[in-house]
Tab-separated table of C-alpha atoms in Angstrom:
chain	number	residue	atom	x	y	z
A	87	UNK	CA	-46.837	-19.793	-72.043
A	88	UNK	CA	-47.078	-18.605	-68.504
A	89	UNK	CA	-48.814	-15.337	-67.503
A	90	UNK	CA	-46.582	-12.406	-66.505
A	91	UNK	CA	-45.752	-12.062	-62.825
A	92	UNK	CA	-44.139	-9.378	-60.713
A	93	UNK	CA	-41.531	-10.912	-58.392
A	94	UNK	CA	-41.702	-9.363	-54.916
A	95	UNK	CA	-38.785	-7.314	-53.588
A	96	UNK	CA	-35.927	-9.623	-52.617
A	97	UNK	CA	-34.251	-9.644	-49.061
A	98	UNK	CA	-30.641	-8.434	-48.865
A	99	UNK	CA	-28.733	-10.645	-51.170
A	100	UNK	CA	-25.234	-11.774	-50.213
A	101	UNK	CA	-23.818	-13.184	-53.519
A	102	UNK	CA	-21.562	-16.133	-52.211
A	103	UNK	CA	-22.200	-19.795	-51.694
A	104	UNK	CA	-25.342	-20.094	-49.345
A	105	UNK	CA	-27.672	-23.067	-49.413
A	106	UNK	CA	-31.327	-23.033	-48.307
A	107	UNK	CA	-33.955	-25.659	-47.864
A	108	UNK	CA	-36.682	-25.935	-50.589
A	109	UNK	CA	-39.234	-24.577	-48.100
A	110	UNK	CA	-37.122	-21.528	-47.382
A	111	UNK	CA	-36.712	-20.887	-51.140
A	112	UNK	CA	-40.403	-21.282	-51.788
A	113	UNK	CA	-40.964	-18.753	-49.068
A	114	UNK	CA	-38.624	-16.302	-50.814
A	115	UNK	CA	-40.342	-16.568	-54.116
A	116	UNK	CA	-43.537	-15.521	-52.436
A	117	UNK	CA	-41.920	-12.445	-50.829
A	118	UNK	CA	-40.478	-13.950	-47.595
A	119	UNK	CA	-36.980	-13.403	-46.474
A	120	UNK	CA	-33.880	-15.264	-46.848
A	121	UNK	CA	-30.976	-14.733	-44.435
A	122	UNK	CA	-27.289	-15.888	-44.818
A	123	UNK	CA	-27.466	-16.660	-41.060
A	124	UNK	CA	-29.911	-19.490	-41.631
A	125	UNK	CA	-28.520	-21.842	-44.409
A	126	UNK	CA	-29.266	-25.446	-43.815
A	127	UNK	CA	-26.001	-26.940	-45.101
A	128	UNK	CA	-22.686	-26.298	-46.682
A	129	UNK	CA	-22.980	-29.648	-48.548
A	130	UNK	CA	-23.858	-29.623	-52.290
A	131	UNK	CA	-26.171	-32.511	-51.660
A	132	UNK	CA	-28.283	-30.637	-49.145
A	133	UNK	CA	-30.365	-27.662	-50.226
A	134	UNK	CA	-29.740	-25.596	-53.369
A	135	UNK	CA	-27.032	-23.270	-54.564
A	136	UNK	CA	-28.107	-19.598	-54.400
A	137	UNK	CA	-25.498	-17.314	-56.022
A	138	UNK	CA	-22.056	-18.086	-57.313
A	139	UNK	CA	-19.924	-20.635	-55.269
A	140	UNK	CA	-16.697	-20.467	-57.110
A	141	UNK	CA	-15.945	-18.946	-60.334
A	142	UNK	CA	-13.279	-17.888	-62.726
A	143	UNK	CA	-13.180	-14.194	-62.644
A	144	UNK	CA	-14.148	-12.206	-65.649
A	145	UNK	CA	-11.822	-10.125	-67.853
A	146	UNK	CA	-11.605	-6.570	-66.261
A	147	UNK	CA	-12.412	-3.656	-68.659
A	148	UNK	CA	-11.323	-0.309	-67.410
A	149	UNK	CA	-12.743	3.018	-68.461
A	150	UNK	CA	-9.296	3.681	-69.873
A	151	UNK	CA	-9.774	0.774	-72.215
A	152	UNK	CA	-12.401	2.583	-74.304
A	153	UNK	CA	-11.405	2.812	-77.916
A	154	UNK	CA	-12.110	5.555	-80.456
A	155	UNK	CA	-15.153	5.014	-82.595
A	156	UNK	CA	-13.046	6.247	-85.575
A	157	UNK	CA	-11.131	2.993	-85.472
A	158	UNK	CA	-14.139	0.660	-86.012
A	159	UNK	CA	-16.943	0.403	-88.425
A	160	UNK	CA	-20.342	1.452	-86.856
A	161	UNK	CA	-23.762	1.648	-88.525
A	162	UNK	CA	-24.378	5.043	-89.971
A	163	UNK	CA	-27.579	5.392	-88.047
A	164	UNK	CA	-25.614	5.046	-84.712
A	165	UNK	CA	-22.332	6.725	-85.442
A	166	UNK	CA	-23.060	10.041	-83.844
A	167	UNK	CA	-24.870	8.302	-80.920
A	168	UNK	CA	-21.802	6.391	-79.611
A	169	UNK	CA	-19.243	7.981	-77.224
A	170	UNK	CA	-16.592	5.117	-77.639
A	171	UNK	CA	-16.158	1.362	-78.308
A	172	UNK	CA	-15.924	-0.487	-74.971
A	173	UNK	CA	-15.552	-4.251	-76.290
A	174	UNK	CA	-15.039	-4.978	-79.957
A	175	UNK	CA	-17.211	-7.757	-81.622
A	176	UNK	CA	-13.996	-9.872	-82.071
A	177	UNK	CA	-13.152	-9.655	-78.449
A	178	UNK	CA	-16.813	-10.749	-77.661
A	179	UNK	CA	-16.703	-13.887	-79.839
A	180	UNK	CA	-13.198	-14.961	-78.567
A	181	UNK	CA	-14.371	-14.554	-74.924
A	182	UNK	CA	-17.594	-16.451	-75.481
A	183	UNK	CA	-15.586	-19.399	-76.963
A	184	UNK	CA	-13.683	-19.646	-73.674
A	185	UNK	CA	-16.887	-19.256	-71.579
A	186	UNK	CA	-18.433	-22.124	-73.583
A	187	UNK	CA	-15.301	-24.218	-72.951
A	188	UNK	CA	-15.578	-23.537	-69.130
A	189	UNK	CA	-19.298	-24.315	-69.115
A	190	UNK	CA	-18.894	-27.518	-70.992
A	191	UNK	CA	-16.102	-28.554	-68.532
A	192	UNK	CA	-18.254	-27.763	-65.551
A	193	UNK	CA	-21.438	-29.641	-66.946
A	194	UNK	CA	-19.268	-32.719	-68.393
A	195	UNK	CA	-21.713	-35.511	-69.093
A	196	UNK	CA	-24.814	-33.442	-68.486
A	197	UNK	CA	-27.560	-31.962	-70.682
A	198	UNK	CA	-27.808	-28.353	-69.793
A	199	UNK	CA	-31.184	-26.597	-70.001
A	200	UNK	CA	-30.263	-23.197	-71.356
A	201	UNK	CA	-32.768	-20.459	-70.325
A	202	UNK	CA	-32.139	-17.192	-72.483
A	203	UNK	CA	-33.379	-14.007	-70.789
A	204	UNK	CA	-34.923	-11.891	-73.521
A	205	UNK	CA	-34.307	-9.611	-75.265
A	206	UNK	CA	-30.847	-8.489	-74.285
A	207	UNK	CA	-29.434	-12.121	-73.851
A	208	UNK	CA	-30.424	-13.269	-77.316
A	209	UNK	CA	-27.168	-12.368	-79.085
A	210	UNK	CA	-24.891	-13.887	-76.357
A	211	UNK	CA	-27.238	-16.916	-76.228
A	212	UNK	CA	-27.027	-17.449	-79.997
A	213	UNK	CA	-23.229	-17.437	-80.118
A	214	UNK	CA	-22.810	-19.315	-76.809
A	215	UNK	CA	-25.016	-22.336	-78.095
A	216	UNK	CA	-23.072	-22.356	-81.445
A	217	UNK	CA	-19.834	-22.712	-79.373
A	218	UNK	CA	-21.271	-25.255	-77.008
A	219	UNK	CA	-22.474	-27.347	-79.891
A	220	UNK	CA	-19.186	-27.247	-81.680
A	221	UNK	CA	-17.204	-28.376	-78.598
A	222	UNK	CA	-19.768	-31.200	-78.106
A	223	UNK	CA	-19.810	-32.380	-81.672
A	224	UNK	CA	-15.987	-32.456	-82.047
A	225	UNK	CA	-15.398	-34.365	-78.861
A	226	UNK	CA	-17.380	-37.416	-79.962
A	227	UNK	CA	-20.119	-37.273	-77.182
A	228	UNK	CA	-23.138	-39.569	-77.132
A	229	UNK	CA	-25.653	-37.442	-75.134
A	230	UNK	CA	-27.549	-34.244	-76.055
A	231	UNK	CA	-25.532	-31.120	-75.139
A	232	UNK	CA	-28.311	-28.796	-74.262
A	233	UNK	CA	-32.000	-28.023	-74.501
A	234	UNK	CA	-33.214	-24.382	-74.250
A	235	UNK	CA	-36.126	-22.117	-73.667
A	236	UNK	CA	-36.786	-18.390	-73.284
A	237	UNK	CA	-37.910	-16.085	-70.631
A	238	UNK	CA	-38.523	-12.421	-70.308
A	239	UNK	CA	-37.469	-10.503	-67.158
A	240	UNK	CA	-37.832	-6.712	-67.447
A	241	UNK	CA	-36.271	-4.316	-64.947
A	242	UNK	CA	-35.207	-1.333	-67.100
A	243	UNK	CA	-36.899	1.837	-67.890
A	244	UNK	CA	-34.705	3.950	-70.129
A	245	UNK	CA	-31.155	3.982	-68.645
A	246	UNK	CA	-32.175	3.113	-65.110
A	247	UNK	CA	-32.789	-0.192	-63.471
A	248	UNK	CA	-36.354	0.038	-61.746
A	249	UNK	CA	-35.802	-2.346	-58.947
A	250	UNK	CA	-38.935	-4.324	-59.812
A	251	UNK	CA	-38.856	-7.262	-62.102
A	252	UNK	CA	-41.768	-8.712	-64.244
A	253	UNK	CA	-41.156	-12.240	-65.508
A	254	UNK	CA	-43.189	-13.936	-68.367
A	255	UNK	CA	-42.668	-16.445	-71.178
A	256	UNK	CA	-41.622	-19.679	-69.565
A	257	UNK	CA	-43.504	-22.685	-68.213
A	258	UNK	CA	-41.747	-22.984	-64.818
A	259	UNK	CA	-42.944	-26.611	-64.183
A	260	UNK	CA	-40.920	-27.829	-67.111
A	261	UNK	CA	-37.727	-26.760	-65.219
A	262	UNK	CA	-38.111	-29.556	-62.624
A	263	UNK	CA	-35.186	-31.774	-62.370
A	264	UNK	CA	-33.107	-29.989	-64.926
A	265	UNK	CA	-29.671	-28.233	-64.717
A	266	UNK	CA	-30.658	-24.796	-65.572
A	267	UNK	CA	-28.185	-22.205	-66.900
A	268	UNK	CA	-29.693	-18.678	-67.167
A	269	UNK	CA	-28.158	-16.734	-70.078
A	270	UNK	CA	-28.223	-13.047	-69.462
A	271	UNK	CA	-26.616	-10.051	-71.130
A	272	UNK	CA	-25.501	-8.089	-68.145
A	273	UNK	CA	-25.627	-8.188	-64.414
A	274	UNK	CA	-26.059	-4.498	-63.500
A	275	UNK	CA	-27.446	-3.862	-60.030
A	276	UNK	CA	-28.086	-7.672	-59.753
A	277	UNK	CA	-31.757	-6.990	-58.907
A	278	UNK	CA	-33.155	-9.070	-61.856
A	279	UNK	CA	-31.118	-12.159	-60.971
A	280	UNK	CA	-31.406	-11.823	-57.244
A	281	UNK	CA	-35.225	-12.085	-57.638
A	282	UNK	CA	-35.263	-14.498	-60.579
A	283	UNK	CA	-33.020	-17.169	-59.356
A	284	UNK	CA	-34.921	-18.051	-56.085
A	285	UNK	CA	-38.152	-18.068	-58.217
A	286	UNK	CA	-36.684	-20.703	-60.605
A	287	UNK	CA	-35.172	-22.700	-57.660
A	288	UNK	CA	-38.682	-22.845	-56.184
A	289	UNK	CA	-39.768	-25.028	-59.059
A	290	UNK	CA	-37.279	-27.885	-58.144
A	291	UNK	CA	-34.772	-27.835	-60.911
A	292	UNK	CA	-31.592	-29.927	-60.296
A	293	UNK	CA	-29.561	-26.767	-60.146
A	294	UNK	CA	-29.634	-23.126	-61.318
A	295	UNK	CA	-26.583	-21.120	-62.312
A	296	UNK	CA	-26.075	-17.814	-64.363
A	297	UNK	CA	-23.916	-17.048	-67.332
A	298	UNK	CA	-23.625	-13.399	-68.067
A	299	UNK	CA	-21.704	-11.661	-70.817
A	300	UNK	CA	-21.136	-8.550	-68.706
A	301	UNK	CA	-20.976	-7.660	-64.988
A	302	UNK	CA	-21.066	-3.966	-64.136
A	303	UNK	CA	-19.001	-2.436	-61.272
A	304	UNK	CA	-21.458	-0.128	-59.703
A	305	UNK	CA	-22.112	1.013	-56.043
A	306	UNK	CA	-25.728	0.291	-56.702
A	307	UNK	CA	-25.064	-3.470	-56.897
A	308	UNK	CA	-26.922	-5.782	-54.513
A	309	UNK	CA	-24.094	-8.159	-54.550
A	310	UNK	CA	-25.190	-10.711	-56.904
A	311	UNK	CA	-22.366	-12.654	-58.770
A	312	UNK	CA	-23.041	-14.796	-61.696
A	313	UNK	CA	-21.275	-18.118	-62.205
A	314	UNK	CA	-19.815	-17.592	-65.633
A	315	UNK	CA	-18.959	-14.009	-66.615
A	316	UNK	CA	-17.221	-12.674	-69.747
A	317	UNK	CA	-16.183	-9.112	-68.805
A	318	UNK	CA	-16.434	-6.778	-65.805
A	319	UNK	CA	-17.334	-3.365	-67.103
A	320	UNK	CA	-17.156	0.105	-65.603
A	321	UNK	CA	-20.310	1.897	-64.420
A	322	UNK	CA	-21.326	3.316	-67.888
A	323	UNK	CA	-24.526	2.687	-69.789
A	324	UNK	CA	-23.557	0.300	-72.460
A	325	UNK	CA	-25.246	-0.609	-75.647
A	326	UNK	CA	-24.842	-2.877	-78.741
A	327	UNK	CA	-24.600	-6.659	-79.197
A	328	UNK	CA	-28.361	-6.779	-78.323
A	329	UNK	CA	-27.921	-4.485	-75.291
A	330	UNK	CA	-30.383	-1.694	-75.983
A	331	UNK	CA	-31.557	1.834	-75.089
A	332	UNK	CA	-35.385	1.883	-75.466
A	333	UNK	CA	-34.935	-0.880	-78.190
A	334	UNK	CA	-32.109	0.959	-80.200
A	335	UNK	CA	-28.624	-0.419	-80.602
A	336	UNK	CA	-29.601	-4.053	-80.469
A	337	UNK	CA	-28.295	-4.433	-84.167
A	338	UNK	CA	-24.831	-3.020	-83.470
A	339	UNK	CA	-22.023	-5.715	-83.214
A	340	UNK	CA	-19.797	-3.892	-80.830
A	341	UNK	CA	-20.486	-3.076	-77.054
A	342	UNK	CA	-20.286	0.684	-76.891
A	343	UNK	CA	-20.866	3.541	-74.451
A	344	UNK	CA	-23.809	5.739	-75.337
A	345	UNK	CA	-23.369	9.570	-75.492
A	346	UNK	CA	-25.870	12.320	-74.673
A	347	UNK	CA	-26.959	12.588	-78.334
A	348	UNK	CA	-27.880	9.025	-78.438
A	349	UNK	CA	-29.914	9.385	-75.216
A	350	UNK	CA	-31.686	12.249	-76.582
A	351	UNK	CA	-32.355	10.739	-80.049
A	352	UNK	CA	-33.823	7.458	-78.759
A	353	UNK	CA	-35.507	8.740	-75.499
A	354	UNK	CA	-39.008	7.969	-76.989
A	355	UNK	CA	-37.741	4.698	-78.741
A	356	UNK	CA	-37.017	3.975	-82.226
A	357	UNK	CA	-39.071	5.866	-84.876
A	358	UNK	CA	-40.721	3.271	-87.264
A	359	UNK	CA	-40.600	5.651	-90.237
A	360	UNK	CA	-38.045	8.319	-91.405
A	361	UNK	CA	-39.509	11.693	-91.379
C-alpha cells in the first residue's frame, strides 16, 4: 500500500493524441510542464500516449432526456432528494456491455490491467469486469483476460471539484510493463485524470488508457477526453450508481440529478443513526 500523495497542478491539457518522452512525463509528474508543441513523435512506438487518440463517441444525453422520478422505483430514503432520472439502470447495463465489447476488441490478445478509481468507479468496474469475463469465456480464449487493482483519487468536496487531487492505495511500481485501463465513474472537469494519467505513465506501464462511464459537458473542463466513454451528460450534479454526494446515493441503481432538498439533507454526510 502506497502512502497518499498530492499531485502537483497540471500544465494546460490538450486532450488529443500527443506523445512525450519518458523523461518529459517524469518531469510532469513532479510538477514540471508538458506542452503540445514539444511531442517527440507521432508514432505509437516512440513515446507514450497521453489522452484519447481516436475513440467511439459516447451516447449524448440531453437535459431534455431527463425522466420523471414517478416512472421509476427509487429507494424511499432518496425519493424526495431526486429531481429526475437521467439514465436508468437498464440503460447503464446495456451500454456497459457495448463498452466491454469495444475494450475487448481494442485489447485483443492482451491481458488488461484494470485500475478501478475508488469509490465512485466501483459499480462501473464491477459490471464492466463481468461483461469482459463473459465475452472472454465464451470466445474460447487461452489467456488471462485481465488483472486488477484499486486506486483512490479524490478531487471533490461536496458538489464541487477542488482542482487538487490526492492519490493513494496502489503500488505504482507494479504497473511497469502492463497495459493499464483506468476505470472511472465520471470525467467532470478532467482535473483528476489529467493529473493521474501522467503520474501512472511515469512508472513505465506499456500503455495507459481511460474508461469512464460518464463524461460531463461543462465549460470548466480542462479538455481531457477518455478513450472509452459510455454517456456524455449535461452540466448537472449527478448521483447514483455509486456516484455520490458526501457518500449518499451510492446505493441507488439509476443515475439521477440531485435537487436542493437532497443537497441540504446530505450537506454534512450520511447520518449513521435515525433520530
